[in-house]
XYZ file of C-alpha atoms in Angstrom:
344
model
C -14.983 -32.516 -21.467
C -16.860 -29.231 -20.783
C -14.799 -26.293 -20.437
C -15.618 -23.882 -17.567
C -13.684 -20.528 -17.602
C -15.066 -19.794 -13.773
C -13.746 -22.911 -12.713
C -10.339 -22.641 -14.411
C -10.265 -18.877 -13.139
C -10.678 -19.656 -9.406
C -10.993 -23.262 -8.351
C -7.828 -24.851 -9.832
C -4.416 -24.972 -8.110
C -2.576 -24.214 -11.619
C -4.500 -21.130 -11.943
C -3.738 -19.740 -8.461
C -0.312 -20.737 -8.849
C 0.226 -18.784 -11.867
C -1.965 -15.773 -10.879
C -0.447 -15.340 -7.442
C 3.019 -15.951 -8.886
C 2.881 -13.433 -11.468
C 1.236 -11.049 -8.870
C 3.937 -11.407 -6.234
C 6.811 -11.294 -8.958
C 5.087 -8.033 -10.159
C 5.244 -6.563 -6.488
C 8.784 -7.883 -6.268
C 10.178 -6.572 -9.283
C 8.383 -3.033 -9.569
C 8.057 -2.369 -5.501
C 11.544 -2.890 -4.469
C 13.417 -0.833 -7.273
C 10.607 1.869 -6.872
C 11.016 2.169 -3.322
C 14.777 2.247 -3.500
C 14.561 4.991 -6.251
C 12.035 7.076 -4.025
C 14.187 6.770 -0.945
C 17.504 7.928 -2.473
C 15.733 10.637 -4.630
C 13.732 12.125 -1.894
C 15.119 14.805 0.124
C 13.719 15.788 3.579
C 12.245 19.115 3.710
C 12.542 21.873 5.934
C 10.147 24.015 8.289
C 6.490 23.167 7.989
C 6.906 20.410 5.432
C 9.598 18.415 7.337
C 6.635 16.279 9.450
C 4.996 15.141 6.137
C 8.406 14.410 4.658
C 9.525 12.061 7.486
C 6.267 10.376 7.193
C 6.642 9.906 3.592
C 10.190 8.460 4.359
C 8.709 5.815 6.943
C 5.903 5.004 4.321
C 8.620 4.247 1.825
C 10.777 1.943 4.094
C 7.822 0.215 5.015
C 6.529 -0.343 1.597
C 10.122 -1.421 0.722
C 10.116 -4.014 3.484
C 6.740 -5.366 2.440
C 7.711 -5.640 -1.233
C 10.938 -7.459 -0.218
C 8.924 -9.945 1.664
C 7.294 -11.008 -1.189
C 10.184 -12.986 -2.574
C 9.845 -16.263 -0.520
C 5.789 -15.883 -1.468
C 6.941 -15.505 -5.227
C 9.293 -18.415 -4.903
C 6.882 -20.822 -3.524
C 4.352 -19.798 -6.197
C 6.553 -20.974 -8.904
C 7.678 -24.166 -6.930
C 4.261 -25.649 -6.981
C 3.517 -24.283 -3.429
C 6.528 -25.892 -1.873
C 8.157 -24.134 1.312
C 11.217 -22.797 -0.522
C 12.986 -20.249 1.657
C 10.464 -20.982 4.090
C 11.920 -24.322 4.743
C 14.301 -22.587 7.192
C 12.447 -22.473 10.554
C 14.069 -19.179 11.721
C 13.521 -17.518 8.453
C 9.658 -18.703 8.487
C 9.233 -17.192 11.928
C 10.977 -13.891 11.301
C 9.016 -13.423 7.937
C 5.651 -14.096 9.767
C 6.817 -11.565 12.591
C 7.949 -8.920 9.937
C 4.964 -9.207 7.737
C 2.441 -8.804 10.405
C 4.306 -5.789 11.849
C 4.927 -4.041 8.444
C 1.267 -4.182 7.317
C 0.060 -2.733 10.570
C 2.762 -0.019 10.663
C 2.061 0.865 7.152
C -1.805 1.596 7.914
C -0.939 3.436 10.694
C 1.317 5.670 8.879
C -1.234 6.528 6.006
C -3.717 7.257 8.861
C -1.341 9.786 10.700
C -0.559 11.208 7.227
C -4.029 11.849 6.289
C -4.935 13.548 9.556
C -1.557 15.700 9.597
C -2.559 17.032 6.000
C -6.112 17.698 6.880
C -4.992 19.741 10.089
C -2.555 21.772 7.790
C -5.577 22.462 5.418
C -8.464 23.417 8.172
C -5.808 25.245 10.426
C -2.960 26.655 8.341
C -1.804 28.795 10.889
C -1.530 25.947 13.479
C 0.291 22.776 11.861
C 0.850 19.748 13.660
C 4.426 20.080 15.410
C 6.862 17.458 14.540
C 6.896 16.346 18.249
C 3.381 15.819 18.202
C 3.475 13.533 15.301
C 6.759 11.410 15.475
C 6.358 10.484 19.302
C 3.064 8.702 18.608
C 4.642 7.161 15.843
C 7.684 5.956 17.738
C 5.488 4.602 20.377
C 3.157 2.639 18.213
C 6.001 1.104 16.063
C 7.390 -0.208 19.584
C 3.896 -1.423 20.560
C 3.509 -3.376 17.501
C 7.101 -4.916 17.503
C 6.327 -6.111 20.882
C 2.903 -7.164 20.085
C 4.474 -9.359 17.097
C 6.172 -11.375 19.709
C 2.980 -12.795 21.140
C 3.628 -16.384 19.366
C 6.949 -16.658 21.185
C 5.287 -15.986 24.526
C 2.695 -18.477 24.102
C 5.127 -20.864 22.268
C 2.563 -21.152 19.360
C 3.797 -23.023 16.395
C 4.473 -20.837 13.274
C 4.351 -22.963 10.059
C 4.262 -22.808 6.639
C 0.907 -23.312 5.045
C 1.132 -24.263 1.459
C -2.263 -22.733 0.284
C -1.126 -19.409 1.488
C 2.443 -19.787 0.611
C 3.727 -18.224 3.605
C 4.044 -18.810 7.350
C 1.381 -18.178 9.529
C -0.066 -18.921 12.971
C -3.884 -19.201 13.834
C -5.562 -17.205 16.695
C -7.376 -20.614 17.440
C -3.858 -21.877 18.558
C -4.147 -19.598 21.698
C -7.521 -21.294 22.626
C -5.652 -23.638 25.352
C -3.457 -20.716 26.403
C -5.682 -17.795 26.913
C -9.247 -17.220 28.246
C -11.914 -16.626 25.821
C -12.099 -13.101 26.925
C -8.534 -12.603 26.289
C -8.665 -14.036 22.651
C -11.545 -11.666 22.080
C -9.822 -8.813 23.267
C -6.718 -9.492 21.355
C -8.578 -9.944 18.117
C -10.459 -6.808 18.748
C -7.068 -4.837 19.259
C -4.891 -6.664 16.609
C -7.474 -6.919 13.594
C -10.494 -4.344 14.285
C -8.528 -1.674 16.025
C -5.294 -1.804 13.908
C -6.745 -2.664 10.616
C -10.571 -1.952 10.497
C -10.923 1.398 12.370
C -8.223 3.491 10.525
C -10.314 3.472 7.323
C -12.855 5.807 8.972
C -10.318 8.663 9.789
C -8.667 8.023 6.344
C -12.085 8.534 4.471
C -13.070 11.357 6.373
C -9.766 12.978 5.970
C -9.823 12.475 2.221
C -13.227 13.920 1.883
C -11.924 17.036 3.702
C -8.929 17.462 1.726
C -10.924 17.044 -1.578
C -13.376 19.862 -0.443
C -10.215 22.074 0.341
C -8.740 21.284 -3.216
C -12.050 22.221 -4.887
C -11.770 25.461 -2.855
C -8.428 26.100 -2.621
C -8.335 29.657 -4.565
C -7.130 32.041 -1.848
C -6.743 35.656 -2.501
C -3.436 37.212 -1.763
C -1.928 33.867 -1.613
C 1.112 33.506 -3.940
C 0.319 31.265 -6.987
C 3.413 29.084 -6.353
C 2.109 28.622 -2.632
C -1.211 27.676 -4.088
C 0.320 25.186 -6.322
C 2.455 23.447 -3.908
C -0.483 23.183 -1.657
C -2.729 21.765 -4.348
C 0.173 19.193 -5.150
C 0.418 17.999 -1.700
C -3.205 17.564 -1.253
C -3.402 15.615 -4.581
C -0.591 13.517 -3.310
C -2.862 12.685 0.057
C -5.852 11.999 -2.148
C -4.084 9.651 -4.363
C -2.590 7.602 -1.395
C -6.178 7.759 0.169
C -7.626 6.342 -2.792
C -5.151 3.628 -3.057
C -5.714 2.706 0.452
C -9.349 2.590 0.402
C -9.370 0.553 -2.710
C -7.038 -2.091 -1.416
C -8.358 -2.262 2.218
C -12.228 -2.227 1.938
C -12.269 -5.666 0.869
C -9.886 -6.462 3.868
C -11.899 -4.739 6.144
C -15.326 -6.546 4.797
C -13.637 -10.033 5.350
C -12.316 -9.092 8.598
C -15.768 -7.570 9.765
C -17.545 -10.881 8.479
C -14.738 -13.035 10.408
C -15.327 -11.085 13.434
C -19.189 -11.864 13.250
C -18.156 -15.482 13.131
C -15.885 -15.439 15.984
C -18.190 -13.271 18.300
C -21.249 -15.414 17.571
C -19.302 -18.497 18.414
C -19.777 -19.775 14.899
C -23.466 -19.217 14.499
C -22.731 -16.903 11.393
C -20.502 -18.570 8.960
C -20.202 -16.602 5.933
C -17.933 -19.013 3.938
C -20.151 -22.207 4.550
C -21.471 -21.803 0.759
C -17.858 -21.376 -0.703
C -15.975 -24.234 -2.207
C -12.440 -24.936 -0.472
C -10.511 -23.511 -3.512
C -12.443 -20.533 -3.848
C -12.257 -19.655 -0.007
C -8.272 -20.020 -0.306
C -8.436 -17.768 -3.098
C -10.200 -15.048 -1.492
C -8.069 -15.191 1.656
C -4.884 -15.469 -0.165
C -5.643 -12.454 -2.343
C -7.200 -10.401 0.420
C -4.697 -11.137 3.520
C -1.378 -11.354 1.505
C -1.464 -9.734 -1.995
C -3.566 -6.709 -1.433
C -1.039 -5.652 1.390
C 1.850 -5.849 -1.228
C -0.296 -4.222 -4.173
C -1.072 -1.282 -1.681
C 2.522 -0.793 -1.155
C 3.629 -1.049 -4.789
C 1.018 1.566 -5.764
C 1.975 3.710 -2.893
C 5.526 3.902 -4.218
C 4.913 4.307 -7.972
C 2.499 7.371 -6.949
C 4.946 9.039 -4.579
C 7.609 8.647 -7.657
C 5.101 10.112 -10.285
C 4.150 12.863 -7.945
C 7.578 13.831 -7.021
C 8.388 17.522 -7.807
C 11.663 16.587 -9.389
C 9.857 13.903 -11.689
C 7.416 16.686 -12.531
C 9.922 19.183 -13.386
C 11.501 16.590 -15.564
C 8.369 15.692 -17.450
C 7.602 19.360 -17.961
C 11.302 20.122 -19.184
C 11.180 17.064 -21.758
C 7.630 18.223 -22.822
C 8.794 21.719 -23.307
C 12.047 20.401 -25.109
C 10.028 18.176 -27.509
C 7.723 21.141 -28.123
C 10.679 23.512 -28.738
C 11.889 21.072 -31.171
C 8.934 20.864 -33.133
C 8.581 24.378 -33.463
C 12.005 24.841 -34.450
C 11.554 22.064 -37.253
C 8.207 23.717 -38.343
C 9.956 27.240 -38.586
C 12.782 25.773 -40.565
C 10.643 24.046 -43.119
C 8.727 27.542 -43.526
C 11.841 29.195 -44.145
C 13.081 27.025 -46.742
C 9.678 26.994 -48.518
C 9.799 30.769 -48.830
C 13.518 30.822 -49.443
C 12.821 28.244 -52.500
C 9.650 30.232 -53.843
C 12.229 33.362 -54.334
C 15.014 31.443 -56.196
C 14.635 31.610 -60.048
C 13.493 28.494 -61.688
C 15.563 27.229 -64.797
C 13.338 26.493 -67.837
């Protein structure tokens, strides 16, 4: 029997169950408590920082929901891809609705946060007003929640697919309920506009923030204010890097799928891939990168919290103080011992 590491790594069902099971368990065990800790310990700011604080809160709530929704996926992975909690029809449809809505809202919030931070850096005297930011967010969230009910309008069957360990519906199910133009329009809005397009302003905003961070030494500006500005900018850059890392593969696959759809199947980029490899790619990109993005967002937020930074600094100072005290005590004992008469 010939051993093939690559075959074991991708093409076997057992490996995918273990890999995705551990991955979903990690997202569940780290993401849910980390989101709760961040939500409970973060206090809304005042004045100019209030808008960013509110957006951070909304991102944490969305990330908490995404990590919590991983629970049925985790159970399915450790149950030989059986439905598990998804066996309940109502839970299956509700999960599909919440997962699709939360992922889109998360992308939009990161995009808005990047734009708001860039505006505050480029126009510090004219930052974005809270009303100008929160109203578009509220309108977008309502629109996404309404959009998520499309399968119910057209009576599309949302069902559990064992290979993806979740409940999904396919856009092909609308082929006999919508015109081709309607399907193309729906796909452009719900995938290209809501997932692929936001990566452009996020990257541009990240580049501007990085440039401003490099040239952030302002004469006449208090040191504490400069440090606070750098801290906020580093936070945005960290979230931007995470977003780009986990969403570029997503955007690439969506773009390739879009070319396939709009070419009426003449461009099939998956034709040379084995079925198990294709399942692995779609499972990892469409499900688990979203959860990993949420987990990493939350961990970075906690790590960058000012209270945590102050705690780390105080612990470091306390450890250094004890080391210095111990060193001084040893020197004192040595010098004292050298002055004592020695018995012969």
